[in-house]
Coordinates of C-alpha atoms in Angstrom, one line a residue:
Chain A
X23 CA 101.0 74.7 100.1
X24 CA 101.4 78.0 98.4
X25 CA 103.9 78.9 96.0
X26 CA 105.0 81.5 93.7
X27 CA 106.6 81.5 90.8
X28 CA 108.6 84.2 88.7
X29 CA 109.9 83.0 85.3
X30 CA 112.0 85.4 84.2
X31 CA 115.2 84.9 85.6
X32 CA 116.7 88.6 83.5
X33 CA 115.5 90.9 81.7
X34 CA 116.8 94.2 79.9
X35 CA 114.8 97.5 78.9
X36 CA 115.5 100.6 77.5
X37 CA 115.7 103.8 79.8
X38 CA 112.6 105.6 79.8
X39 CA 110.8 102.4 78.2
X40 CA 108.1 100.3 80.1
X41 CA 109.0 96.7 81.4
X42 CA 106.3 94.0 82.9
X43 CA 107.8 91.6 85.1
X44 CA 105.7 87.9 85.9
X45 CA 104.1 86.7 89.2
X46 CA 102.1 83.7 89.0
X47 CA 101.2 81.8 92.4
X48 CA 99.1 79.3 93.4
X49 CA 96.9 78.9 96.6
X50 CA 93.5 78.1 97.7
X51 CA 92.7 80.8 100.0
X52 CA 90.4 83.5 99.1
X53 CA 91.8 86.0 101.2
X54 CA 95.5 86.9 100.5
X55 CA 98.2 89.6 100.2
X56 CA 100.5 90.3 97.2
X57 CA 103.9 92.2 96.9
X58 CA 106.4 93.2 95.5
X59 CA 109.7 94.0 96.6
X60 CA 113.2 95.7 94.9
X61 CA 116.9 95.1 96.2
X62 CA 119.0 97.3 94.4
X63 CA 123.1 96.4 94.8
X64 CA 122.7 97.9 97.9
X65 CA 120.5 94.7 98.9
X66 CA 117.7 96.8 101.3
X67 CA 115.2 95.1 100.5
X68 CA 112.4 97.9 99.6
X69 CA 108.6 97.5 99.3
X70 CA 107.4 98.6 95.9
X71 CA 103.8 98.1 96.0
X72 CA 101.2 96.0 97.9
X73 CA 98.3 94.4 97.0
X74 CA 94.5 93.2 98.8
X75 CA 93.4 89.9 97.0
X76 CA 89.6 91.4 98.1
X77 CA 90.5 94.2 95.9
X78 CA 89.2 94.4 92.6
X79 CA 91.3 97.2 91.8
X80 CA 95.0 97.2 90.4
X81 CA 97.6 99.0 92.6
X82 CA 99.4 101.6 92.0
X83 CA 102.6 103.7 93.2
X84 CA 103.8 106.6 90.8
X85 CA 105.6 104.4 87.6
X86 CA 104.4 101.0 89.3
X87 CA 101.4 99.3 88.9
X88 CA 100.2 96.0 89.1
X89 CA 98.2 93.9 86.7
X90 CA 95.9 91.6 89.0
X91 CA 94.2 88.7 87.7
X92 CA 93.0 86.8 90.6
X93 CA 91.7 83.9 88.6
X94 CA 94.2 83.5 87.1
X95 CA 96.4 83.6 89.8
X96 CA 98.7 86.6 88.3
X97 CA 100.5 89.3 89.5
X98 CA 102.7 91.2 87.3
X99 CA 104.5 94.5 87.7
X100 CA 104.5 96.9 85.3
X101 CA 107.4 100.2 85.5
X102 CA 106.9 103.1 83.2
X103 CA 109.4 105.5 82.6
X104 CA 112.0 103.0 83.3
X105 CA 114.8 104.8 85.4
X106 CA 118.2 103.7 85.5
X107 CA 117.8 103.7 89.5
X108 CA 114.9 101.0 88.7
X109 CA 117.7 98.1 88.3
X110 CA 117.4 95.9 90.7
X111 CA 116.4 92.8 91.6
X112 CA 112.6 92.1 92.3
X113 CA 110.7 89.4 94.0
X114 CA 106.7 88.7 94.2
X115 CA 105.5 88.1 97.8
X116 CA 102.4 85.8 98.5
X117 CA 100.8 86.1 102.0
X118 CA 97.8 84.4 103.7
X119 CA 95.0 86.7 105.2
X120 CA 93.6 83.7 106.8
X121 CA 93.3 85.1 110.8
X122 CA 95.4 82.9 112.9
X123 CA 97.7 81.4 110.0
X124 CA 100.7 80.3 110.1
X125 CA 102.5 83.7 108.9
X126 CA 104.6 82.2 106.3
X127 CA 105.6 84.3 103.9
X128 CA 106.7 83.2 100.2
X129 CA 108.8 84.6 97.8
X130 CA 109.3 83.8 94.3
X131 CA 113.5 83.6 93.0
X132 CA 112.8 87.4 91.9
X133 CA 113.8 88.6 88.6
X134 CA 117.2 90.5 88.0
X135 CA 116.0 94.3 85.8
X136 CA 118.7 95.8 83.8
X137 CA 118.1 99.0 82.8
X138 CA 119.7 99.9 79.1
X139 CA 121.2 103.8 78.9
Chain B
X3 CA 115.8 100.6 108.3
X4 CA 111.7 100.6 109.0
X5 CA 112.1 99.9 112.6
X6 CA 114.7 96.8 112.6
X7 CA 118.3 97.0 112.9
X8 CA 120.6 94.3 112.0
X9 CA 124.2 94.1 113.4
X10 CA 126.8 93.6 112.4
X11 CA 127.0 94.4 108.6
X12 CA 129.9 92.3 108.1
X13 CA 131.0 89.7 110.1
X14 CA 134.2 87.0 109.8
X15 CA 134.1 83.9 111.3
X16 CA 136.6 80.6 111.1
X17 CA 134.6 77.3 110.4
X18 CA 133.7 75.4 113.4
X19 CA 132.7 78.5 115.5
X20 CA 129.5 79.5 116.6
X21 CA 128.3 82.8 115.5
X22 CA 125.1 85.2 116.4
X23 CA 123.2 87.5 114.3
X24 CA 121.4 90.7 116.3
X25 CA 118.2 91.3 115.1
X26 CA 115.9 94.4 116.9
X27 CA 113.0 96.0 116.1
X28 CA 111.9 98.8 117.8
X29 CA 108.1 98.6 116.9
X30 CA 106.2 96.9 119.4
X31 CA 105.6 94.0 116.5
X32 CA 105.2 90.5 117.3
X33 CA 106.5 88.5 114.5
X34 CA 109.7 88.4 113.6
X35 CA 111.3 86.5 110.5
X36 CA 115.0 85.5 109.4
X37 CA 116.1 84.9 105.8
X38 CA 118.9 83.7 103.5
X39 CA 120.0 84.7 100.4
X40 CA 122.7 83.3 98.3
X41 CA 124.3 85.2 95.6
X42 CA 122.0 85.2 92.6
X43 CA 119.4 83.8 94.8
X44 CA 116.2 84.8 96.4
X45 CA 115.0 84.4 100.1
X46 CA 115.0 81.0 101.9
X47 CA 113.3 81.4 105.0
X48 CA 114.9 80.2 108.2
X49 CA 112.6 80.7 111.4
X50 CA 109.9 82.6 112.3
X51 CA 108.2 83.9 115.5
X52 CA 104.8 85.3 115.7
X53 CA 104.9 85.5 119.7
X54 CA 107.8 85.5 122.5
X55 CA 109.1 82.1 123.4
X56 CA 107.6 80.6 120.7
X57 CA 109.1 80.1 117.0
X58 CA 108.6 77.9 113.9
X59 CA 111.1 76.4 111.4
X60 CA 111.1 77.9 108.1
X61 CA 112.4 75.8 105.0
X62 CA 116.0 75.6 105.8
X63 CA 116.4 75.5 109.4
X64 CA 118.6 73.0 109.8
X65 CA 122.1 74.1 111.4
X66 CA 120.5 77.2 113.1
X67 CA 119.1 78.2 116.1
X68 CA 116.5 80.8 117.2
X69 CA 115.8 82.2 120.7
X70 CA 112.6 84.9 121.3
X71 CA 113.4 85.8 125.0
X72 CA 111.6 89.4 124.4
X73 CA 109.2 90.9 121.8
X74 CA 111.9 93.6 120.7
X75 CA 115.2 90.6 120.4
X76 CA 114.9 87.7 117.7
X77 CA 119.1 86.6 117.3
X78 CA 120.0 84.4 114.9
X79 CA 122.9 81.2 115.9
X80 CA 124.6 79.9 113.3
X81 CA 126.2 76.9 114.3
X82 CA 129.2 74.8 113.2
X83 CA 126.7 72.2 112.1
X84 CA 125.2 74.5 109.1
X85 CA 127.6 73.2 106.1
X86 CA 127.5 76.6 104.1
X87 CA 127.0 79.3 106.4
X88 CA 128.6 81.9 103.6
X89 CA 125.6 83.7 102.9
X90 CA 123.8 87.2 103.3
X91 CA 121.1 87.4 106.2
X92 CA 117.8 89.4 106.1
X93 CA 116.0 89.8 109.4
X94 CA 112.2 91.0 109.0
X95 CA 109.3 92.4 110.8
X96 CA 105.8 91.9 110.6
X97 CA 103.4 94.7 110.0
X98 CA 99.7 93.6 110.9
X99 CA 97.9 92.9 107.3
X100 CA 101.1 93.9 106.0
X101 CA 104.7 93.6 104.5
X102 CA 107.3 92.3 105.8
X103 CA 109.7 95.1 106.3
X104 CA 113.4 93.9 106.6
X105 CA 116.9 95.0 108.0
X106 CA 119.5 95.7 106.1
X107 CA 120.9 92.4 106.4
X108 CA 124.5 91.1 107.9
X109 CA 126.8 89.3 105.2
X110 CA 128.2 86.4 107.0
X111 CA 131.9 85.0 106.1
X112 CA 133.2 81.8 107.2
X113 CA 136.6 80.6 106.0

């Protein structure tokens, strides 16, 4: 079974800083999606970036990107420019690409980001 | 809300009553997902539902029930027999290769 696995409960950064948050999972597919998600106070839960296990490439959405590492089974997210609007908690997302699989998505506990004025 | 609309936000309940959760997307997608989330906490999923009339438990099903009468309508029951029904609710569609994209949830009160 897959799982995934965020080991920073907290974690702090200075406005305007950069921050990397941890993803590890583990599975034994090949084929796979990534995420990650934010939910401000608010608690929408908001897509931040996505990412195609077939792709050797890192994603990235304005301040976020992703750090990849497919054998070692890591996904981390990295914000620049930290914004105070950037707190928030985030959780990694680990999806199967197998066709015809059970749809089961799984989330890590997500990691709470404070953002320091 | 990226096509799926959660009612009610809020919603008060005694203990011992049955209550339902509205979950409807709008988006012709086919599967549908419900959550939990406990203060602090991340998402513990409850069902799922990749077609109508067909649905899966998730991790935590026990005390709830699911019904997927049409493709749009995926309500959530909880029951009297779910011992901590106190909790926020995220419902969730399906995009095809995709991310899951959610309502904005219903927090659920039970006293």
């Amino acid at each position: 079974a897959q799982t995934v696995t965020q080991s920073q409960p907290e974690m702090s950064v200075q406005e305007a800083e950069t921050v990397t948050l941890s993803c590890t999972y583990d599975t034994s597919e090949s084929d796979y999606y990534l995420f990650w998600y934010k939910q401000p106070p608010s608690r929408q839960m908001i897509l931040v970036i996505r990412q195609e296990a077939y792709k050797q490439q890192n994603a990235t959405e304005n301040r976020f990107s992703v750090n990849f590492q497919k054998a070692a089974k890591s996904f981390s997210l990295k914000i620049s420019d930290s914004q105070l609007g950037d707190a928030a908690m985030y959780f990694c997302a680990y999806r199967s690409g197998v066709e015809n699989r059970d749809d089961k998505i799984i989330f890590g506990k997500g990691t709470r980001l404070h953002i320091l004025p | 809300d990226g096509g799926i609309t959660q009612s009610p936000k809020y919603l008060f309940r005694k203990e011992g009553q049955n209550v339902t959760l509205s979950c409807e997307q709008n988006l012709n997608h086919d599967a549908m997902y419900w959550y939990r989330q406990d203060p602090g906490q991340g998402l513990r999923l409850i069902y799922y539902s990749q077609i109508v009339n067909d649905f899966q438990k998730g991790d935590i099903a026990e005390g709830y029930s699911v019904s997927r009468e049409k493709k749009e309508s995926f309500p959530l029951t909880v029951t009297s027999a779910q011992k901590n029904p106190t909790a926020f609710y995220l419902c969730a569609r399906l995009t095809g290769g995709g991310p899951l994209h959610f309502g904005n949830g219903t927090r659920l009160t039970v006293t």
